[in-house]
Amino acid sequence: SGTEHFGIDLHSATGNSAITSPYDDEVVDTDVCTACTEADAEEGNTLGDFDLDYNYGYGAMTVVEYAYEDLSEEQHNNLTAEGIELGEGESLYLMMGHLDPTQTISDDGTALTQGGGLATIGNSGNSDGAHTHLEMAINESGLTPSEDQATVNFWLDTVAERVYGAEEEADRQGNRLDPTPLFDE
């Protein structure tokens, strides 16, 4: 996490490339990046391409919401112990990019169960090897993309509320938080 890379990259050292949901809740928005697979049918890799068609380099991506009200007391306590403060009416949102567009990615509105399948680590978009890029933000619960809003713009402009090209790094980061504590175990 840090300057211009406001998330973490997860690699599959064990060969298990399945991404599972850390909690129960639902998928808010997904884009399998059709342009990525048109450019590279096998992996969707578009190294060096950062335009909207390739989700600004994120490739195939999904945004998941975990609402405060849907988390157990134990889950709240675990998040708080990791320094993640989530209050009533707020949600923890996760965005995953560089997913495998040729494998199943959960559709918008899909109900998730803790430990259930969500997506597969891939190499889509501006990626130089198999991994998923994961970002986390806290915002009000129930955010959904407006009609015709691209998934990447929903994430960056609505959920993360980042200010594109801002002088201050904090403004470019917006509401995004370091997701590392979710993976400390």
mmCIF file of N, CA and C in Angstrom, residues 33-169:
data_model
loop_
_atom_site.group_PDB
_atom_site.id
_atom_site.type_symbol
_atom_site.label_atom_id
_atom_site.label_comp_id
_atom_site.label_asym_id
_atom_site.label_seq_id
_atom_site.Cartn_x
_atom_site.Cartn_y
_atom_site.Cartn_z
ATOM 1 N N CYS A 33 -14.404 -7.332 -18.047
ATOM 2 C CA CYS A 33 -13.462 -6.682 -18.963
ATOM 3 C C CYS A 33 -13.440 -7.383 -20.321
ATOM 4 N N THR A 34 -14.537 -7.258 -21.020
ATOM 5 C CA THR A 34 -14.668 -7.847 -22.352
ATOM 6 C C THR A 34 -13.546 -7.387 -23.273
ATOM 7 N N ALA A 35 -13.148 -6.127 -23.192
ATOM 8 C CA ALA A 35 -12.055 -5.624 -24.027
ATOM 9 C C ALA A 35 -10.752 -6.364 -23.737
ATOM 10 N N CYS A 36 -10.569 -6.777 -22.474
ATOM 11 C CA CYS A 36 -9.355 -7.516 -22.116
ATOM 12 C C CYS A 36 -9.291 -8.857 -22.845
ATOM 13 N N THR A 37 -10.405 -9.576 -22.867
ATOM 14 C CA THR A 37 -10.391 -10.882 -23.520
ATOM 15 C C THR A 37 -10.405 -10.761 -25.041
ATOM 16 N N GLU A 38 -10.894 -9.639 -25.552
ATOM 17 C CA GLU A 38 -10.787 -9.411 -26.998
ATOM 18 C C GLU A 38 -9.323 -9.189 -27.379
ATOM 19 N N ALA A 39 -8.558 -8.538 -26.498
ATOM 20 C CA ALA A 39 -7.141 -8.282 -26.760
ATOM 21 C C ALA A 39 -6.300 -9.532 -26.535
ATOM 22 N N ASP A 40 -6.667 -10.343 -25.540
ATOM 23 C CA ASP A 40 -5.917 -11.548 -25.187
ATOM 24 C C ASP A 40 -6.912 -12.564 -24.649
ATOM 25 N N ALA A 41 -7.402 -13.446 -25.519
ATOM 26 C CA ALA A 41 -8.469 -14.379 -25.161
ATOM 27 C C ALA A 41 -8.078 -15.329 -24.033
ATOM 28 N N GLU A 42 -6.796 -15.642 -23.893
ATOM 29 C CA GLU A 42 -6.371 -16.615 -22.890
ATOM 30 C C GLU A 42 -6.343 -16.055 -21.467
ATOM 31 N N GLU A 43 -5.800 -14.848 -21.276
ATOM 32 C CA GLU A 43 -5.660 -14.297 -19.934
ATOM 33 C C GLU A 43 -6.292 -12.920 -19.765
ATOM 34 N N GLY A 44 -6.559 -12.223 -20.873
ATOM 35 C CA GLY A 44 -7.076 -10.870 -20.769
ATOM 36 C C GLY A 44 -6.003 -9.852 -20.423
ATOM 37 N N ASN A 45 -4.745 -10.210 -20.669
ATOM 38 C CA ASN A 45 -3.633 -9.326 -20.314
ATOM 39 C C ASN A 45 -3.486 -8.216 -21.337
ATOM 40 N N THR A 46 -3.451 -6.995 -20.852
ATOM 41 C CA THR A 46 -3.326 -5.816 -21.712
ATOM 42 C C THR A 46 -2.239 -4.906 -21.145
ATOM 43 N N LEU A 47 -1.059 -5.454 -20.973
ATOM 44 C CA LEU A 47 0.052 -4.732 -20.356
ATOM 45 C C LEU A 47 0.233 -3.353 -20.986
ATOM 46 N N GLY A 48 0.242 -2.331 -20.151
ATOM 47 C CA GLY A 48 0.445 -0.959 -20.601
ATOM 48 C C GLY A 48 -0.818 -0.218 -20.982
ATOM 49 N N ASP A 49 -1.972 -0.903 -20.988
ATOM 50 C CA ASP A 49 -3.227 -0.239 -21.348
ATOM 51 C C ASP A 49 -3.965 0.225 -20.101
ATOM 52 N N PHE A 50 -4.192 1.545 -20.017
ATOM 53 C CA PHE A 50 -4.816 2.129 -18.835
ATOM 54 C C PHE A 50 -6.119 2.850 -19.135
ATOM 55 N N ASP A 51 -6.720 2.634 -20.305
ATOM 56 C CA ASP A 51 -7.933 3.389 -20.592
ATOM 57 C C ASP A 51 -9.162 2.697 -19.993
ATOM 58 N N LEU A 52 -10.297 3.358 -20.111
ATOM 59 C CA LEU A 52 -11.530 2.880 -19.501
ATOM 60 C C LEU A 52 -11.912 1.487 -19.986
ATOM 61 N N ASP A 53 -11.669 1.169 -21.266
ATOM 62 C CA ASP A 53 -12.022 -0.153 -21.783
ATOM 63 C C ASP A 53 -11.352 -1.271 -20.995
ATOM 64 N N TYR A 54 -10.199 -0.985 -20.402
ATOM 65 C CA TYR A 54 -9.443 -1.979 -19.631
ATOM 66 C C TYR A 54 -9.525 -1.676 -18.131
ATOM 67 N N ASN A 55 -10.554 -0.922 -17.753
ATOM 68 C CA ASN A 55 -10.767 -0.539 -16.358
ATOM 69 C C ASN A 55 -9.532 0.129 -15.762
ATOM 70 N N TYR A 56 -8.946 1.042 -16.552
ATOM 71 C CA TYR A 56 -7.750 1.791 -16.143
ATOM 72 C C TYR A 56 -6.631 0.866 -15.684
ATOM 73 N N GLY A 57 -6.574 -0.324 -16.286
ATOM 74 C CA GLY A 57 -5.518 -1.281 -15.970
ATOM 75 C C GLY A 57 -5.910 -2.343 -14.963
ATOM 76 N N TYR A 58 -7.046 -2.175 -14.267
ATOM 77 C CA TYR A 58 -7.485 -3.174 -13.278
ATOM 78 C C TYR A 58 -7.955 -4.476 -13.942
ATOM 79 N N GLY A 59 -8.297 -4.440 -15.228
ATOM 80 C CA GLY A 59 -8.787 -5.639 -15.907
ATOM 81 C C GLY A 59 -10.127 -6.084 -15.348
ATOM 82 N N ALA A 60 -10.351 -7.409 -15.348
ATOM 83 C CA ALA A 60 -11.589 -7.956 -14.792
ATOM 84 C C ALA A 60 -11.612 -7.652 -13.298
ATOM 85 N N MET A 61 -12.753 -7.116 -12.833
ATOM 86 C CA MET A 61 -12.799 -6.656 -11.445
ATOM 87 C C MET A 61 -14.181 -6.843 -10.839
ATOM 88 N N THR A 62 -14.220 -6.825 -9.515
ATOM 89 C CA THR A 62 -15.483 -6.906 -8.796
ATOM 90 C C THR A 62 -15.399 -6.057 -7.539
ATOM 91 N N VAL A 63 -16.552 -5.556 -7.087
ATOM 92 C CA VAL A 63 -16.662 -4.788 -5.858
ATOM 93 C C VAL A 63 -17.671 -5.500 -4.961
ATOM 94 N N VAL A 64 -17.263 -5.739 -3.719
ATOM 95 C CA VAL A 64 -18.085 -6.466 -2.753
ATOM 96 C C VAL A 64 -18.348 -5.563 -1.554
ATOM 97 N N GLU A 65 -19.558 -5.658 -1.007
ATOM 98 C CA GLU A 65 -19.927 -4.862 0.170
ATOM 99 C C GLU A 65 -20.164 -5.773 1.361
ATOM 100 N N TYR A 66 -19.615 -5.375 2.518
ATOM 101 C CA TYR A 66 -19.862 -6.056 3.791
ATOM 102 C C TYR A 66 -20.406 -4.996 4.749
ATOM 103 N N ALA A 67 -21.722 -5.005 4.947
ATOM 104 C CA ALA A 67 -22.386 -3.979 5.753
ATOM 105 C C ALA A 67 -22.193 -4.246 7.242
ATOM 106 N N TYR A 68 -22.034 -3.166 7.987
ATOM 107 C CA TYR A 68 -21.883 -3.237 9.445
ATOM 108 C C TYR A 68 -22.970 -4.124 10.051
ATOM 109 N N GLU A 69 -24.207 -3.896 9.627
ATOM 110 C CA GLU A 69 -25.343 -4.616 10.206
ATOM 111 C C GLU A 69 -25.319 -6.108 9.897
ATOM 112 N N ASP A 70 -24.588 -6.522 8.880
ATOM 113 C CA ASP A 70 -24.547 -7.931 8.495
ATOM 114 C C ASP A 70 -23.383 -8.699 9.124
ATOM 115 N N LEU A 71 -22.500 -7.990 9.813
ATOM 116 C CA LEU A 71 -21.352 -8.642 10.442
ATOM 117 C C LEU A 71 -21.674 -9.008 11.885
ATOM 118 N N SER A 72 -21.103 -10.102 12.351
ATOM 119 C CA SER A 72 -21.323 -10.538 13.732
ATOM 120 C C SER A 72 -20.509 -9.678 14.696
ATOM 121 N N GLU A 73 -20.840 -9.782 15.975
ATOM 122 C CA GLU A 73 -20.092 -9.046 16.998
ATOM 123 C C GLU A 73 -18.622 -9.471 16.985
ATOM 124 N N GLU A 74 -18.377 -10.754 16.821
ATOM 125 C CA GLU A 74 -16.997 -11.247 16.755
ATOM 126 C C GLU A 74 -16.253 -10.650 15.557
ATOM 127 N N GLN A 75 -16.913 -10.574 14.409
ATOM 128 C CA GLN A 75 -16.284 -9.975 13.224
ATOM 129 C C GLN A 75 -15.998 -8.498 13.454
ATOM 130 N N HIS A 76 -16.937 -7.780 14.088
ATOM 131 C CA HIS A 76 -16.702 -6.371 14.427
ATOM 132 C C HIS A 76 -15.488 -6.242 15.335
ATOM 133 N N ASN A 77 -15.423 -7.078 16.357
ATOM 134 C CA ASN A 77 -14.316 -7.034 17.306
ATOM 135 C C ASN A 77 -12.989 -7.326 16.618
ATOM 136 N N ASN A 78 -12.985 -8.300 15.709
ATOM 137 C CA ASN A 78 -11.758 -8.629 14.975
ATOM 138 C C ASN A 78 -11.309 -7.468 14.103
ATOM 139 N N LEU A 79 -12.252 -6.819 13.417
ATOM 140 C CA LEU A 79 -11.897 -5.668 12.591
ATOM 141 C C LEU A 79 -11.347 -4.534 13.454
ATOM 142 N N THR A 80 -12.026 -4.259 14.576
ATOM 143 C CA THR A 80 -11.571 -3.201 15.473
ATOM 144 C C THR A 80 -10.168 -3.498 16.001
ATOM 145 N N ALA A 81 -9.911 -4.752 16.351
ATOM 146 C CA ALA A 81 -8.583 -5.142 16.843
ATOM 147 C C ALA A 81 -7.512 -4.922 15.785
ATOM 148 N N GLU A 82 -7.897 -4.967 14.525
ATOM 149 C CA GLU A 82 -6.961 -4.744 13.419
ATOM 150 C C GLU A 82 -6.897 -3.272 13.006
ATOM 151 N N GLY A 83 -7.607 -2.408 13.755
ATOM 152 C CA GLY A 83 -7.564 -0.983 13.464
ATOM 153 C C GLY A 83 -8.540 -0.530 12.396
ATOM 154 N N ILE A 84 -9.509 -1.380 12.062
ATOM 155 C CA ILE A 84 -10.503 -1.046 11.042
ATOM 156 C C ILE A 84 -11.790 -0.671 11.760
ATOM 157 N N GLU A 85 -12.096 0.625 11.780
ATOM 158 C CA GLU A 85 -13.267 1.143 12.493
ATOM 159 C C GLU A 85 -14.449 1.236 11.529
ATOM 160 N N LEU A 86 -15.463 0.444 11.781
ATOM 161 C CA LEU A 86 -16.661 0.407 10.953
ATOM 162 C C LEU A 86 -17.855 0.694 11.850
ATOM 163 N N GLY A 87 -18.667 1.682 11.491
ATOM 164 C CA GLY A 87 -19.798 2.069 12.325
ATOM 165 C C GLY A 87 -21.136 1.739 11.691
ATOM 166 N N GLU A 88 -22.191 1.929 12.459
ATOM 167 C CA GLU A 88 -23.544 1.686 11.964
ATOM 168 C C GLU A 88 -23.791 2.532 10.720
ATOM 169 N N GLY A 89 -24.449 1.938 9.741
ATOM 170 C CA GLY A 89 -24.754 2.636 8.496
ATOM 171 C C GLY A 89 -23.589 2.666 7.519
ATOM 172 N N GLU A 90 -22.469 2.051 7.902
ATOM 173 C CA GLU A 90 -21.299 2.004 7.027
ATOM 174 C C GLU A 90 -21.056 0.569 6.555
ATOM 175 N N SER A 91 -20.308 0.481 5.475
ATOM 176 C CA SER A 91 -19.913 -0.823 4.942
ATOM 177 C C SER A 91 -18.432 -0.829 4.634
ATOM 178 N N LEU A 92 -17.878 -2.010 4.723
ATOM 179 C CA LEU A 92 -16.516 -2.269 4.279
ATOM 180 C C LEU A 92 -16.663 -2.761 2.840
ATOM 181 N N TYR A 93 -16.015 -2.077 1.908
ATOM 182 C CA TYR A 93 -16.074 -2.455 0.499
ATOM 183 C C TYR A 93 -14.706 -2.984 0.088
ATOM 184 N N LEU A 94 -14.702 -4.089 -0.631
ATOM 185 C CA LEU A 94 -13.473 -4.642 -1.190
ATOM 186 C C LEU A 94 -13.580 -4.604 -2.702
ATOM 187 N N MET A 95 -12.496 -4.202 -3.346
ATOM 188 C CA MET A 95 -12.410 -4.245 -4.801
ATOM 189 C C MET A 95 -11.246 -5.159 -5.158
ATOM 190 N N MET A 96 -11.507 -6.088 -6.059
ATOM 191 C CA MET A 96 -10.478 -6.987 -6.545
ATOM 192 C C MET A 96 -10.312 -6.795 -8.042
ATOM 193 N N GLY A 97 -9.080 -6.630 -8.500
ATOM 194 C CA GLY A 97 -8.794 -6.453 -9.917
ATOM 195 C C GLY A 97 -7.800 -7.489 -10.418
ATOM 196 N N HIS A 98 -7.593 -7.509 -11.716
ATOM 197 C CA HIS A 98 -6.724 -8.469 -12.415
ATOM 198 C C HIS A 98 -7.251 -9.891 -12.274
ATOM 199 N N LEU A 99 -8.569 -10.029 -12.102
ATOM 200 C CA LEU A 99 -9.173 -11.353 -11.965
ATOM 201 C C LEU A 99 -9.094 -12.106 -13.286
ATOM 202 N N ASP A 100 -9.285 -13.408 -13.214
ATOM 203 C CA ASP A 100 -9.282 -14.239 -14.421
ATOM 204 C C ASP A 100 -10.636 -14.091 -15.107
ATOM 205 N N PRO A 101 -10.689 -13.421 -16.254
ATOM 206 C CA PRO A 101 -11.978 -13.191 -16.914
ATOM 207 C C PRO A 101 -12.547 -14.449 -17.574
ATOM 208 N N THR A 102 -11.742 -15.501 -17.668
ATOM 209 C CA THR A 102 -12.219 -16.741 -18.296
ATOM 210 C C THR A 102 -12.833 -17.690 -17.281
ATOM 211 N N GLN A 103 -12.741 -17.360 -16.004
ATOM 212 C CA GLN A 103 -13.313 -18.172 -14.929
ATOM 213 C C GLN A 103 -14.522 -17.444 -14.358
ATOM 214 N N THR A 104 -15.302 -18.140 -13.575
ATOM 215 C CA THR A 104 -16.498 -17.542 -12.989
ATOM 216 C C THR A 104 -16.139 -16.415 -12.034
ATOM 217 N N ILE A 105 -16.748 -15.277 -12.254
ATOM 218 C CA ILE A 105 -16.673 -14.145 -11.337
ATOM 219 C C ILE A 105 -18.110 -13.888 -10.903
ATOM 220 N N SER A 106 -18.343 -13.812 -9.610
ATOM 221 C CA SER A 106 -19.710 -13.642 -9.106
ATOM 222 C C SER A 106 -20.369 -12.409 -9.717
ATOM 223 N N ASP A 107 -21.623 -12.563 -10.119
ATOM 224 C CA ASP A 107 -22.388 -11.491 -10.749
ATOM 225 C C ASP A 107 -22.868 -10.463 -9.729
ATOM 226 N N ASP A 108 -23.252 -9.285 -10.240
ATOM 227 C CA ASP A 108 -23.859 -8.238 -9.412
ATOM 228 C C ASP A 108 -25.032 -8.843 -8.642
ATOM 229 N N GLY A 109 -25.117 -8.529 -7.357
ATOM 230 C CA GLY A 109 -26.229 -8.990 -6.533
ATOM 231 C C GLY A 109 -26.070 -10.385 -5.973
ATOM 232 N N THR A 110 -24.993 -11.084 -6.311
ATOM 233 C CA THR A 110 -24.780 -12.435 -5.799
ATOM 234 C C THR A 110 -24.592 -12.387 -4.287
ATOM 235 N N ALA A 111 -25.374 -13.195 -3.578
ATOM 236 C CA ALA A 111 -25.211 -13.309 -2.129
ATOM 237 C C ALA A 111 -23.983 -14.167 -1.854
ATOM 238 N N LEU A 112 -23.143 -13.697 -0.953
ATOM 239 C CA LEU A 112 -21.913 -14.403 -0.616
ATOM 240 C C LEU A 112 -22.012 -15.012 0.769
ATOM 241 N N THR A 113 -21.379 -16.157 0.933
ATOM 242 C CA THR A 113 -21.258 -16.762 2.248
ATOM 243 C C THR A 113 -19.787 -16.795 2.622
ATOM 244 N N GLN A 114 -19.515 -16.650 3.900
ATOM 245 C CA GLN A 114 -18.137 -16.659 4.375
ATOM 246 C C GLN A 114 -17.454 -17.942 3.921
ATOM 247 N N GLY A 115 -16.333 -17.791 3.237
ATOM 248 C CA GLY A 115 -15.583 -18.938 2.728
ATOM 249 C C GLY A 115 -16.042 -19.423 1.365
ATOM 250 N N GLY A 116 -17.128 -18.843 0.848
ATOM 251 C CA GLY A 116 -17.642 -19.238 -0.461
ATOM 252 C C GLY A 116 -16.855 -18.597 -1.588
ATOM 253 N N GLY A 117 -16.873 -19.223 -2.760
ATOM 254 C CA GLY A 117 -16.137 -18.737 -3.921
ATOM 255 C C GLY A 117 -16.624 -17.379 -4.395
ATOM 256 N N LEU A 118 -15.669 -16.566 -4.834
ATOM 257 C CA LEU A 118 -15.960 -15.212 -5.292
ATOM 258 C C LEU A 118 -15.407 -14.981 -6.697
ATOM 259 N N ALA A 119 -14.158 -15.353 -6.913
ATOM 260 C CA ALA A 119 -13.492 -15.135 -8.197
ATOM 261 C C ALA A 119 -12.199 -15.959 -8.216
ATOM 262 N N THR A 120 -11.432 -15.778 -9.289
ATOM 263 C CA THR A 120 -10.165 -16.488 -9.451
ATOM 264 C C THR A 120 -9.060 -15.489 -9.752
ATOM 265 N N ILE A 121 -7.923 -15.655 -9.084
ATOM 266 C CA ILE A 121 -6.761 -14.817 -9.361
ATOM 267 C C ILE A 121 -6.432 -14.927 -10.836
ATOM 268 N N GLY A 122 -6.088 -13.797 -11.457
ATOM 269 C CA GLY A 122 -5.799 -13.807 -12.883
ATOM 270 C C GLY A 122 -4.640 -12.909 -13.246
ATOM 271 N N ASN A 123 -4.633 -12.535 -14.522
ATOM 272 C CA ASN A 123 -3.557 -11.712 -15.072
ATOM 273 C C ASN A 123 -4.149 -10.702 -16.055
ATOM 274 N N SER A 124 -5.395 -10.287 -15.812
ATOM 275 C CA SER A 124 -6.071 -9.402 -16.755
ATOM 276 C C SER A 124 -5.705 -7.949 -16.518
ATOM 277 N N GLY A 125 -5.891 -7.147 -17.547
ATOM 278 C CA GLY A 125 -5.587 -5.724 -17.456
ATOM 279 C C GLY A 125 -4.091 -5.489 -17.515
ATOM 280 N N ASN A 126 -3.650 -4.402 -16.933
ATOM 281 C CA ASN A 126 -2.229 -4.053 -16.920
ATOM 282 C C ASN A 126 -1.549 -4.848 -15.807
ATOM 283 N N SER A 127 -1.190 -6.076 -16.115
ATOM 284 C CA SER A 127 -0.645 -6.997 -15.132
ATOM 285 C C SER A 127 0.523 -7.746 -15.742
ATOM 286 N N ASP A 128 1.583 -7.943 -14.957
ATOM 287 C CA ASP A 128 2.736 -8.659 -15.496
ATOM 288 C C ASP A 128 2.911 -10.035 -14.884
ATOM 289 N N GLY A 129 1.861 -10.568 -14.274
ATOM 290 C CA GLY A 129 1.882 -11.919 -13.724
ATOM 291 C C GLY A 129 0.611 -12.178 -12.945
ATOM 292 N N ALA A 130 0.301 -13.444 -12.738
ATOM 293 C CA ALA A 130 -0.936 -13.824 -12.052
ATOM 294 C C ALA A 130 -0.954 -13.318 -10.613
ATOM 295 N N HIS A 131 -1.961 -12.525 -10.302
ATOM 296 C CA HIS A 131 -2.185 -12.005 -8.952
ATOM 297 C C HIS A 131 -3.542 -11.313 -8.953
ATOM 298 N N THR A 132 -4.000 -10.942 -7.788
ATOM 299 C CA THR A 132 -5.144 -10.036 -7.726
ATOM 300 C C THR A 132 -4.734 -8.823 -6.913
ATOM 301 N N HIS A 133 -5.190 -7.693 -7.376
ATOM 302 C CA HIS A 133 -4.962 -6.432 -6.669
ATOM 303 C C HIS A 133 -6.206 -6.191 -5.832
ATOM 304 N N LEU A 134 -6.035 -5.966 -4.536
ATOM 305 C CA LEU A 134 -7.162 -5.798 -3.641
ATOM 306 C C LEU A 134 -7.075 -4.444 -2.950
ATOM 307 N N GLU A 135 -8.182 -3.711 -2.996
ATOM 308 C CA GLU A 135 -8.290 -2.440 -2.295
ATOM 309 C C GLU A 135 -9.492 -2.506 -1.370
ATOM 310 N N MET A 136 -9.456 -1.704 -0.310
ATOM 311 C CA MET A 136 -10.526 -1.684 0.676
ATOM 312 C C MET A 136 -10.879 -0.230 0.973
ATOM 313 N N ALA A 137 -12.163 0.029 1.168
ATOM 314 C CA ALA A 137 -12.619 1.367 1.548
ATOM 315 C C ALA A 137 -13.826 1.226 2.469
ATOM 316 N N ILE A 138 -14.029 2.235 3.293
ATOM 317 C CA ILE A 138 -15.236 2.302 4.119
ATOM 318 C C ILE A 138 -16.049 3.493 3.631
ATOM 319 N N ASN A 139 -17.346 3.247 3.445
ATOM 320 C CA ASN A 139 -18.246 4.300 3.007
ATOM 321 C C ASN A 139 -19.641 3.941 3.505
ATOM 322 N N GLU A 140 -20.627 4.782 3.203
ATOM 323 C CA GLU A 140 -21.995 4.493 3.634
ATOM 324 C C GLU A 140 -22.480 3.204 2.984
ATOM 325 N N SER A 141 -23.359 2.506 3.685
ATOM 326 C CA SER A 141 -23.901 1.242 3.178
ATOM 327 C C SER A 141 -24.848 1.478 2.014
ATOM 328 N N GLY A 142 -24.949 0.475 1.168
ATOM 329 C CA GLY A 142 -25.929 0.483 0.094
ATOM 330 C C GLY A 142 -25.549 1.236 -1.161
ATOM 331 N N LEU A 143 -24.267 1.576 -1.317
ATOM 332 C CA LEU A 143 -23.861 2.262 -2.550
ATOM 333 C C LEU A 143 -24.015 1.328 -3.741
ATOM 334 N N THR A 144 -24.550 1.861 -4.829
ATOM 335 C CA THR A 144 -24.661 1.101 -6.075
ATOM 336 C C THR A 144 -24.284 2.026 -7.223
ATOM 337 N N PRO A 145 -23.801 1.437 -8.308
ATOM 338 C CA PRO A 145 -23.420 2.292 -9.443
ATOM 339 C C PRO A 145 -24.643 2.947 -10.064
ATOM 340 N N SER A 146 -24.441 4.166 -10.557
ATOM 341 C CA SER A 146 -25.518 4.818 -11.282
ATOM 342 C C SER A 146 -25.655 4.159 -12.654
ATOM 343 N N GLU A 147 -26.762 4.416 -13.311
ATOM 344 C CA GLU A 147 -27.008 3.815 -14.624
ATOM 345 C C GLU A 147 -25.856 4.154 -15.571
ATOM 346 N N ASP A 148 -25.324 3.157 -16.218
ATOM 347 C CA ASP A 148 -24.236 3.287 -17.188
ATOM 348 C C ASP A 148 -22.898 3.707 -16.574
ATOM 349 N N GLN A 149 -22.762 3.657 -15.241
ATOM 350 C CA GLN A 149 -21.473 3.975 -14.615
ATOM 351 C C GLN A 149 -20.586 2.733 -14.666
ATOM 352 N N ALA A 150 -19.394 2.871 -15.200
ATOM 353 C CA ALA A 150 -18.456 1.758 -15.278
ATOM 354 C C ALA A 150 -18.063 1.316 -13.869
ATOM 355 N N THR A 151 -17.823 0.021 -13.712
ATOM 356 C CA THR A 151 -17.435 -0.529 -12.412
ATOM 357 C C THR A 151 -16.224 0.203 -11.843
ATOM 358 N N VAL A 152 -15.223 0.442 -12.669
ATOM 359 C CA VAL A 152 -14.012 1.107 -12.187
ATOM 360 C C VAL A 152 -14.317 2.521 -11.705
ATOM 361 N N ASN A 153 -15.199 3.231 -12.387
ATOM 362 C CA ASN A 153 -15.574 4.581 -11.951
ATOM 363 C C ASN A 153 -16.442 4.538 -10.697
ATOM 364 N N PHE A 154 -17.298 3.526 -10.591
ATOM 365 C CA PHE A 154 -18.076 3.347 -9.362
ATOM 366 C C PHE A 154 -17.120 3.179 -8.183
ATOM 367 N N TRP A 155 -16.115 2.324 -8.350
ATOM 368 C CA TRP A 155 -15.161 2.104 -7.267
ATOM 369 C C TRP A 155 -14.392 3.389 -6.934
ATOM 370 N N LEU A 156 -13.744 3.962 -7.932
ATOM 371 C CA LEU A 156 -12.858 5.102 -7.683
ATOM 372 C C LEU A 156 -13.599 6.376 -7.274
ATOM 373 N N ASP A 157 -14.700 6.683 -7.955
ATOM 374 C CA ASP A 157 -15.381 7.965 -7.745
ATOM 375 C C ASP A 157 -16.461 7.919 -6.656
ATOM 376 N N THR A 158 -17.163 6.787 -6.532
ATOM 377 C CA THR A 158 -18.269 6.706 -5.585
ATOM 378 C C THR A 158 -17.839 6.084 -4.262
ATOM 379 N N VAL A 159 -17.229 4.901 -4.312
ATOM 380 C CA VAL A 159 -16.860 4.211 -3.074
ATOM 381 C C VAL A 159 -15.591 4.802 -2.470
ATOM 382 N N ALA A 160 -14.508 4.834 -3.236
ATOM 383 C CA ALA A 160 -13.224 5.307 -2.707
ATOM 384 C C ALA A 160 -13.169 6.824 -2.580
ATOM 385 N N GLU A 161 -13.993 7.530 -3.335
ATOM 386 C CA GLU A 161 -14.045 9.000 -3.320
ATOM 387 C C GLU A 161 -12.656 9.620 -3.458
ATOM 388 N N ARG A 162 -11.890 9.102 -4.369
ATOM 389 C CA ARG A 162 -10.563 9.660 -4.597
ATOM 390 C C ARG A 162 -10.669 10.852 -5.528
ATOM 391 N N VAL A 163 -9.718 11.767 -5.424
ATOM 392 C CA VAL A 163 -9.683 12.952 -6.276
ATOM 393 C C VAL A 163 -8.569 12.733 -7.294
ATOM 394 N N TYR A 164 -8.951 12.474 -8.534
ATOM 395 C CA TYR A 164 -7.980 12.182 -9.583
ATOM 396 C C TYR A 164 -7.014 13.349 -9.778
ATOM 397 N N GLY A 165 -5.738 13.025 -9.787
ATOM 398 C CA GLY A 165 -4.717 14.027 -10.057
ATOM 399 C C GLY A 165 -4.485 15.018 -8.930
ATOM 400 N N ALA A 166 -5.033 14.749 -7.750
ATOM 401 C CA ALA A 166 -4.863 15.673 -6.632
ATOM 402 C C ALA A 166 -3.392 15.767 -6.229
ATOM 403 N N GLU A 167 -3.027 16.938 -5.734
ATOM 404 C CA GLU A 167 -1.648 17.159 -5.297
ATOM 405 C C GLU A 167 -1.301 16.326 -4.069
ATOM 406 N N GLU A 168 -2.223 16.235 -3.140
ATOM 407 C CA GLU A 168 -1.994 15.507 -1.894
ATOM 408 C C GLU A 168 -2.309 14.021 -2.079
ATOM 409 N N GLU A 169 -1.391 13.163 -1.617
ATOM 410 C CA GLU A 169 -1.601 11.718 -1.733
ATOM 411 C C GLU A 169 -2.885 11.281 -1.037
#
